[in-house]
CSV table of N, CA and C in Angstrom, one decimal:
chain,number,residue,atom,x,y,z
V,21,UNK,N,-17.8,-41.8,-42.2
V,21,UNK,CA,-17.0,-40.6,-41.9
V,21,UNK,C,-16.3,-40.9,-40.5
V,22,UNK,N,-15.4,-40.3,-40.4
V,22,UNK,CA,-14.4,-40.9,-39.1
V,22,UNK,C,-14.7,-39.6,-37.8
V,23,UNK,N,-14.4,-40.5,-37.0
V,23,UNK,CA,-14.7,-39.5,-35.8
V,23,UNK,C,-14.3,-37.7,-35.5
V,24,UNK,N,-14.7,-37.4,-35.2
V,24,UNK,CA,-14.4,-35.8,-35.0
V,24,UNK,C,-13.2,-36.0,-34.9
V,25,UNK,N,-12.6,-36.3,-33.4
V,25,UNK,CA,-11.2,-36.6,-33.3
V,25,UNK,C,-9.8,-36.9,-33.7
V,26,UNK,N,-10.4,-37.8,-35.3
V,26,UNK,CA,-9.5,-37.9,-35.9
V,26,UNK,C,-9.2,-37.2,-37.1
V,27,UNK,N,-9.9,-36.4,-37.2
V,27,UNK,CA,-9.9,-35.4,-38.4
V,27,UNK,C,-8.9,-34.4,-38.3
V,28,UNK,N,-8.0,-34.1,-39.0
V,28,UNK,CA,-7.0,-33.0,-39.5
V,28,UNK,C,-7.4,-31.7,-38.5
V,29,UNK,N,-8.0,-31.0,-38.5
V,29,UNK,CA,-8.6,-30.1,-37.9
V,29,UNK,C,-9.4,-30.2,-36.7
V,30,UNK,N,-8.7,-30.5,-35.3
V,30,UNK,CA,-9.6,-30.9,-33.9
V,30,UNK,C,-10.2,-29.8,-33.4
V,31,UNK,N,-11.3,-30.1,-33.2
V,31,UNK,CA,-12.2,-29.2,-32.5
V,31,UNK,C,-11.6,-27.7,-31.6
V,32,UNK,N,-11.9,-26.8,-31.3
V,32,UNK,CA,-11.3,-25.9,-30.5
V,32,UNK,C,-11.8,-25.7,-29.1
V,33,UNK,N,-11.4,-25.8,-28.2
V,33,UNK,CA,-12.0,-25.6,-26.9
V,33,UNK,C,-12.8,-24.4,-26.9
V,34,UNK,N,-13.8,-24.5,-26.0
V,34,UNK,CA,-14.5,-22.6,-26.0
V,34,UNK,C,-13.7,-21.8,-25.7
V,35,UNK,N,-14.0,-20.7,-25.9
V,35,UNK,CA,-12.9,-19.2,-25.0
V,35,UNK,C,-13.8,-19.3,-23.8
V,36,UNK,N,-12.4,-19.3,-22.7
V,36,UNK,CA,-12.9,-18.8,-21.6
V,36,UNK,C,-13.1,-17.2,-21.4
V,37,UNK,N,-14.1,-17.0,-20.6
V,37,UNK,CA,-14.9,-16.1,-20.4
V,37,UNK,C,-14.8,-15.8,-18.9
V,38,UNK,N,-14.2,-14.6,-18.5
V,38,UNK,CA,-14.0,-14.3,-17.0
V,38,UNK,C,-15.3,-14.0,-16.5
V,39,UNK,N,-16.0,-14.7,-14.9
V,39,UNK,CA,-17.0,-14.5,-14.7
V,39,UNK,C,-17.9,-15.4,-14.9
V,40,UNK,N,-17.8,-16.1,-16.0
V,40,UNK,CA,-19.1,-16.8,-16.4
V,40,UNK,C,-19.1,-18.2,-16.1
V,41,UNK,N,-19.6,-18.8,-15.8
V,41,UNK,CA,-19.5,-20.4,-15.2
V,41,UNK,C,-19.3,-21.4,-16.7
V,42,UNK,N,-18.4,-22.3,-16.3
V,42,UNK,CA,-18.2,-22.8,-17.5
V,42,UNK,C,-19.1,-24.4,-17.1
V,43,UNK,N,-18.9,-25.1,-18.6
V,43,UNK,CA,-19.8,-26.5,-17.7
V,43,UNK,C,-19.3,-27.4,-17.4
V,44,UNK,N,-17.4,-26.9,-17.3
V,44,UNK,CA,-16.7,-28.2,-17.3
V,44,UNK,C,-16.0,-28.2,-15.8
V,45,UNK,N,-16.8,-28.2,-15.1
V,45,UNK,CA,-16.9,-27.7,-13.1
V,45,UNK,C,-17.1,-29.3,-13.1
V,46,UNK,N,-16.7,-30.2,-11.8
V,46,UNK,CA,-17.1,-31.3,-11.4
V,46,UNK,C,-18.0,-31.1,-10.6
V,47,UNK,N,-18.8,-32.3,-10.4
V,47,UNK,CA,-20.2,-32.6,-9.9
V,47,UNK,C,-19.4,-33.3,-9.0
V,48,UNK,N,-18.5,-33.2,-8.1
V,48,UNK,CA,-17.7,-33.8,-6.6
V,48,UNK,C,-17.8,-32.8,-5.7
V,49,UNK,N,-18.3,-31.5,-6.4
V,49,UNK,CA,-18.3,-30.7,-5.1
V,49,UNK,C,-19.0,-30.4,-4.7
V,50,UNK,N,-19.2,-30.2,-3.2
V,50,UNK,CA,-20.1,-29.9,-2.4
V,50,UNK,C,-20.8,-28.9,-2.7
V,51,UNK,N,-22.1,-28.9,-2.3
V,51,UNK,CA,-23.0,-28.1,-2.0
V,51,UNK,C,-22.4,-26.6,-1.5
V,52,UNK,N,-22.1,-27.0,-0.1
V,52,UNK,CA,-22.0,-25.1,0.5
V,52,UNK,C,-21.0,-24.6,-0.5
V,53,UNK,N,-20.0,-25.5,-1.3
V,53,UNK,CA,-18.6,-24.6,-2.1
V,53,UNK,C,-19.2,-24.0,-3.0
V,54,UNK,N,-20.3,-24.7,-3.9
V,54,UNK,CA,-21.1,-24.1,-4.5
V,54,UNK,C,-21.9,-23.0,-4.5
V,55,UNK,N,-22.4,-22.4,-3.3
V,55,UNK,CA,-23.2,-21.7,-2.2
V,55,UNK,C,-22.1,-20.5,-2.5
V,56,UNK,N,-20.9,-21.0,-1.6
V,56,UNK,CA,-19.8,-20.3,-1.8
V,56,UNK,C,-19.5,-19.0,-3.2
V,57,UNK,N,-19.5,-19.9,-3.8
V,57,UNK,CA,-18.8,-19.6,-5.2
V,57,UNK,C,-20.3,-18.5,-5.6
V,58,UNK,N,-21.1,-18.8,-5.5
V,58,UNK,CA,-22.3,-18.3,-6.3
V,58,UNK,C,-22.6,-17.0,-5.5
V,59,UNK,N,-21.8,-16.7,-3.9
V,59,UNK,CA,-22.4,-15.6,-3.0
V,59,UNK,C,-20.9,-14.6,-3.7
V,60,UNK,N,-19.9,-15.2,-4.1
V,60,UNK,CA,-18.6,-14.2,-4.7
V,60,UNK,C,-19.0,-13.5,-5.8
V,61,UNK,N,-20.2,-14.8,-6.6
V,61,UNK,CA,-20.5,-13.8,-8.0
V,61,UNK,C,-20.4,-12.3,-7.5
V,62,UNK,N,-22.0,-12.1,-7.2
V,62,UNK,CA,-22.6,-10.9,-7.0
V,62,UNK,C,-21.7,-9.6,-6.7
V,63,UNK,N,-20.5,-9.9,-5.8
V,63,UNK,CA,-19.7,-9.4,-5.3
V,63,UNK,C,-19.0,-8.3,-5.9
V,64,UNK,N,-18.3,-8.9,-6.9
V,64,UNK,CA,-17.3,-8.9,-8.6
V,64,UNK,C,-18.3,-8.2,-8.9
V,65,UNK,N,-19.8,-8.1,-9.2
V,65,UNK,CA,-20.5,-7.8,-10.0
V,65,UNK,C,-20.4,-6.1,-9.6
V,66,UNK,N,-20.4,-5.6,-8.3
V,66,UNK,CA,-20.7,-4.8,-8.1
V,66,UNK,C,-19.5,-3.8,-8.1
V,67,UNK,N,-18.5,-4.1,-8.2
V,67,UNK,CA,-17.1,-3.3,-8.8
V,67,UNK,C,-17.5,-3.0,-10.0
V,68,UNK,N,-17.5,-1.9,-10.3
V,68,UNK,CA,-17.8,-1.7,-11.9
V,68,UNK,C,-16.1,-0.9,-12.0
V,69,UNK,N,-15.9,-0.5,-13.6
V,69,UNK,CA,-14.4,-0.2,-13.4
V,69,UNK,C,-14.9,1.6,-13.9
V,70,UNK,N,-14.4,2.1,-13.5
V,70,UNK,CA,-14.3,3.5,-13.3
V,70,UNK,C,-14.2,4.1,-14.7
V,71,UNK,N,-14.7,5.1,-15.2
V,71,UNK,CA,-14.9,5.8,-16.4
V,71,UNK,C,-13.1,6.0,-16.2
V,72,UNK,N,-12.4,6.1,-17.7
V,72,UNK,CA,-11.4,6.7,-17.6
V,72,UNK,C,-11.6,8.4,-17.9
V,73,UNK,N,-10.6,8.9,-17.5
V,73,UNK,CA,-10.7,10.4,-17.1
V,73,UNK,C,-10.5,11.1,-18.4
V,74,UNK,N,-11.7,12.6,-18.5
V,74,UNK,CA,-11.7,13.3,-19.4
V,74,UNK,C,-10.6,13.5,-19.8
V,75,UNK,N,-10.8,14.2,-21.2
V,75,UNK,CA,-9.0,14.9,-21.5
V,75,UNK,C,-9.8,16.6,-21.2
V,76,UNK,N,-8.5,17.2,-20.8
V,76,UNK,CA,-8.5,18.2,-20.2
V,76,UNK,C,-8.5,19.4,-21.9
V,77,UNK,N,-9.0,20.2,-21.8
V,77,UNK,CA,-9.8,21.2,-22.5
V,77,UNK,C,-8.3,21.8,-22.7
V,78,UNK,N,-8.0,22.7,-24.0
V,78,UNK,CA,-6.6,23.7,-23.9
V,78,UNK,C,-7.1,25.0,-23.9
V,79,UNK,N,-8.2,25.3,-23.2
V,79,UNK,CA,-8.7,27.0,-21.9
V,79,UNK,C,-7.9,26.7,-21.0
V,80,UNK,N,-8.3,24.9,-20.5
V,80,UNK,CA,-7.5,24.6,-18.9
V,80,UNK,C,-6.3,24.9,-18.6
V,81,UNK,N,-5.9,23.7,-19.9
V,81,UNK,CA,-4.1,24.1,-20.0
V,81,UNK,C,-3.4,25.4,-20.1
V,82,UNK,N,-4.4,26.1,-20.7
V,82,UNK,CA,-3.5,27.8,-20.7
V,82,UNK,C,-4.0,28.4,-19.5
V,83,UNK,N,-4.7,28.1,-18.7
V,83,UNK,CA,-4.6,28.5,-17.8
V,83,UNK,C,-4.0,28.2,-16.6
V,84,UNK,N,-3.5,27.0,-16.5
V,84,UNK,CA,-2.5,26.1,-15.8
V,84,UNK,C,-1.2,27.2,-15.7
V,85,UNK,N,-1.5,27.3,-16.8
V,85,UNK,CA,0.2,27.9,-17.4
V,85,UNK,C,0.5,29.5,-16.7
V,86,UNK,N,-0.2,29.8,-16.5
V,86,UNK,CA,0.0,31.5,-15.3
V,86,UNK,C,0.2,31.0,-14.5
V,87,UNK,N,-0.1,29.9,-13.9
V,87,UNK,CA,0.1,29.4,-12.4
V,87,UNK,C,1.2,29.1,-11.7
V,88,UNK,N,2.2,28.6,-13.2
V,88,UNK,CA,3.7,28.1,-13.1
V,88,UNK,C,4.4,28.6,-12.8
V,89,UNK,N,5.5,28.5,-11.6
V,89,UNK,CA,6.7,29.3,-11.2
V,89,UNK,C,7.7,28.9,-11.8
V,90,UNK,N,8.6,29.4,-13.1
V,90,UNK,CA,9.4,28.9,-13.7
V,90,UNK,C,10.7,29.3,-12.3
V,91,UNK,N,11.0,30.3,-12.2
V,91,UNK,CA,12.2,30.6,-11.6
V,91,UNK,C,12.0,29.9,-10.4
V,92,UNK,N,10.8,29.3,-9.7
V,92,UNK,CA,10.9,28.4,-9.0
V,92,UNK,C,11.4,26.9,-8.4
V,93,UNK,N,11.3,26.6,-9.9
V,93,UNK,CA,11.5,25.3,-10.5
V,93,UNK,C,13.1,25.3,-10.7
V,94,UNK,N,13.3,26.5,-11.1
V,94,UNK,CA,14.6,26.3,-11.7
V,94,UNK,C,15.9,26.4,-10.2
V,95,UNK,N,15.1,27.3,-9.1
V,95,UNK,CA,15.4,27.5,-7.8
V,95,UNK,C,16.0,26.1,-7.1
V,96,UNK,N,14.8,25.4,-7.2
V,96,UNK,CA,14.3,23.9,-6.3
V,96,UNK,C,15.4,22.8,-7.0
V,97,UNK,N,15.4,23.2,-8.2
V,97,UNK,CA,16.2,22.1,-9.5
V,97,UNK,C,18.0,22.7,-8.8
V,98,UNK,N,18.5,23.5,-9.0
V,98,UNK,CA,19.9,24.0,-8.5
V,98,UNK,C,20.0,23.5,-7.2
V,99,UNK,N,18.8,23.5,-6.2
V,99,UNK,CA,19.4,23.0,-4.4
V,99,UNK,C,19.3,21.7,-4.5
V,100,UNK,N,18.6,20.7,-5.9
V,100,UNK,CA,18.5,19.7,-5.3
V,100,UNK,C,19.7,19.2,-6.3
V,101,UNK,N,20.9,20.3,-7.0
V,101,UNK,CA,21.8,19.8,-7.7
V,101,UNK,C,23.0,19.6,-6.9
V,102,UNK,N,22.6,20.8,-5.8
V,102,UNK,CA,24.0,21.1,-4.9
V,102,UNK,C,24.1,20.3,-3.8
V,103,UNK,N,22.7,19.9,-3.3
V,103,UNK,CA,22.8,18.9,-2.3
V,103,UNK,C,23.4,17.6,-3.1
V,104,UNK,N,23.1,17.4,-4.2
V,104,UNK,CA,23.9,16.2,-5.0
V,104,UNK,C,25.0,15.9,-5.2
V,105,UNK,N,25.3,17.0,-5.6
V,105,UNK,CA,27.2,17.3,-5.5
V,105,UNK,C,28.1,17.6,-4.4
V,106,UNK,N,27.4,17.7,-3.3
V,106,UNK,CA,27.6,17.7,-1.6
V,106,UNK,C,27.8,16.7,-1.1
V,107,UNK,N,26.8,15.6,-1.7
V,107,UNK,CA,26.8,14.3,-1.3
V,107,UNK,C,28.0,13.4,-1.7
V,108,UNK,N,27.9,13.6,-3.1
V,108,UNK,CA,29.3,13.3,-3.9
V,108,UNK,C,30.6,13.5,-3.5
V,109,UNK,N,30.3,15.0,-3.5
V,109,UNK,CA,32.4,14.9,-2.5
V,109,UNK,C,32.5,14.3,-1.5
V,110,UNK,N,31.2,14.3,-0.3
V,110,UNK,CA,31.3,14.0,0.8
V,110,UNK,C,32.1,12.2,0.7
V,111,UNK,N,31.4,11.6,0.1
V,111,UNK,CA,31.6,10.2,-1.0
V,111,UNK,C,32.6,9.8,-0.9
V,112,UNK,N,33.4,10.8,-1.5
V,112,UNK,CA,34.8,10.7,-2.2
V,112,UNK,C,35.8,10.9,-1.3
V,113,UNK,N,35.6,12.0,-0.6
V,113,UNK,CA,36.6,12.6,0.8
V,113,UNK,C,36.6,10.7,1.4
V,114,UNK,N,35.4,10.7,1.7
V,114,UNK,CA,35.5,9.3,2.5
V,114,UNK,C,36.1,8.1,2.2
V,115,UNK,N,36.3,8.0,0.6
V,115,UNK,CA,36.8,7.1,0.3
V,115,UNK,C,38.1,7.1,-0.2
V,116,UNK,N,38.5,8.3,-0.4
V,116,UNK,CA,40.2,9.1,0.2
V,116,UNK,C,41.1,8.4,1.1
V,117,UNK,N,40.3,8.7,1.9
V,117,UNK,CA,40.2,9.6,3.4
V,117,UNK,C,40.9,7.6,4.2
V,118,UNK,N,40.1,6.3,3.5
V,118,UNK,CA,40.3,5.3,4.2
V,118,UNK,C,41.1,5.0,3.5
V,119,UNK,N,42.0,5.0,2.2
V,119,UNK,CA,43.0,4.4,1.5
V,119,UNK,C,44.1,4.8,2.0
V,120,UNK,N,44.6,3.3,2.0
V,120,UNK,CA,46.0,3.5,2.3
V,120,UNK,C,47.7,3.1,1.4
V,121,UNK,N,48.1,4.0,1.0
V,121,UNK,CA,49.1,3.2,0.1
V,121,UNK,C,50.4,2.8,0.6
V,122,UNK,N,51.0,2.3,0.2
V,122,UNK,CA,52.5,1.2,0.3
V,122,UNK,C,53.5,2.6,0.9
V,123,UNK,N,53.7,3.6,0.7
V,123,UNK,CA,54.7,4.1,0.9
V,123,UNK,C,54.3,4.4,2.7
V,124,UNK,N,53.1,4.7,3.2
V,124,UNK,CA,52.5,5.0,4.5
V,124,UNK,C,52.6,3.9,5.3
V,125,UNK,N,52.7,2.4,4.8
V,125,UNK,CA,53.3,1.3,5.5
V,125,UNK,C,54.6,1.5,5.7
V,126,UNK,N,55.8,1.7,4.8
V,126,UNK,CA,57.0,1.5,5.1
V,126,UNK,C,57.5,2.7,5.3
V,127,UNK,N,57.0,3.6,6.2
V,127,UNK,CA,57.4,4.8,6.7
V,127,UNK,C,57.2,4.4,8.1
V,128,UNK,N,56.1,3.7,8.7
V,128,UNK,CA,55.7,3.3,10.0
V,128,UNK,C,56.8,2.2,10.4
V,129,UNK,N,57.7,1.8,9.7
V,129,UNK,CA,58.1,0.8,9.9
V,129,UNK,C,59.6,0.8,10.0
């Protein structure tokens, strides 16, 4: 039978696995790196990842909903349209305002 290696189908590496020490680490490294590495485990270990967040009940939601200032919204939404369009002319006047055309040269002249 011919070696693993040369068979049609080559072996598959393991899945790496976040966390878990694999066995393919060299034996060149020192001691304390080792020390090192093994005091980080614990570390990682103790982050746990946070429940994700309930879903909210629809009692809550309708009750959310008396709380709403529509005409407020709609208030806030218009000033921050007009300060927009404030800004915009302002914009424009300025960029007017520095053009100069051909007939304003040969008038000066």
């Amino acid at each position: 039978m011919p070696p693993k290696r040369m068979t049609a189908n080559p072996v598959r590496p393991a899945r790496h696995r976040a966390g878990k020490a694999t066995g393919a680490s060299s034996e060149s490294e020192s001691g304390s790196e080792a020390s090192e590495d093994e005091s980080e485990q614990p570390s990682k270990r103790e982050h746990k990842i946070a429940p994700p967040p309930k879903a909210i009940s629809a009692g809550r939601i309708v009750s959310k909903l008396g709380q709403v200032d529509l005409n407020e919204q709609r208030r806030q939404g218009k000033e921050a349209e007009d300060r927009r369009l404030a800004a915009e002319k302002a914009a424009k006047l300025a960029a007017e305002e520095g053009f100069v055309t051909e007939e304003s040269d040969d008038e000066g002249k």
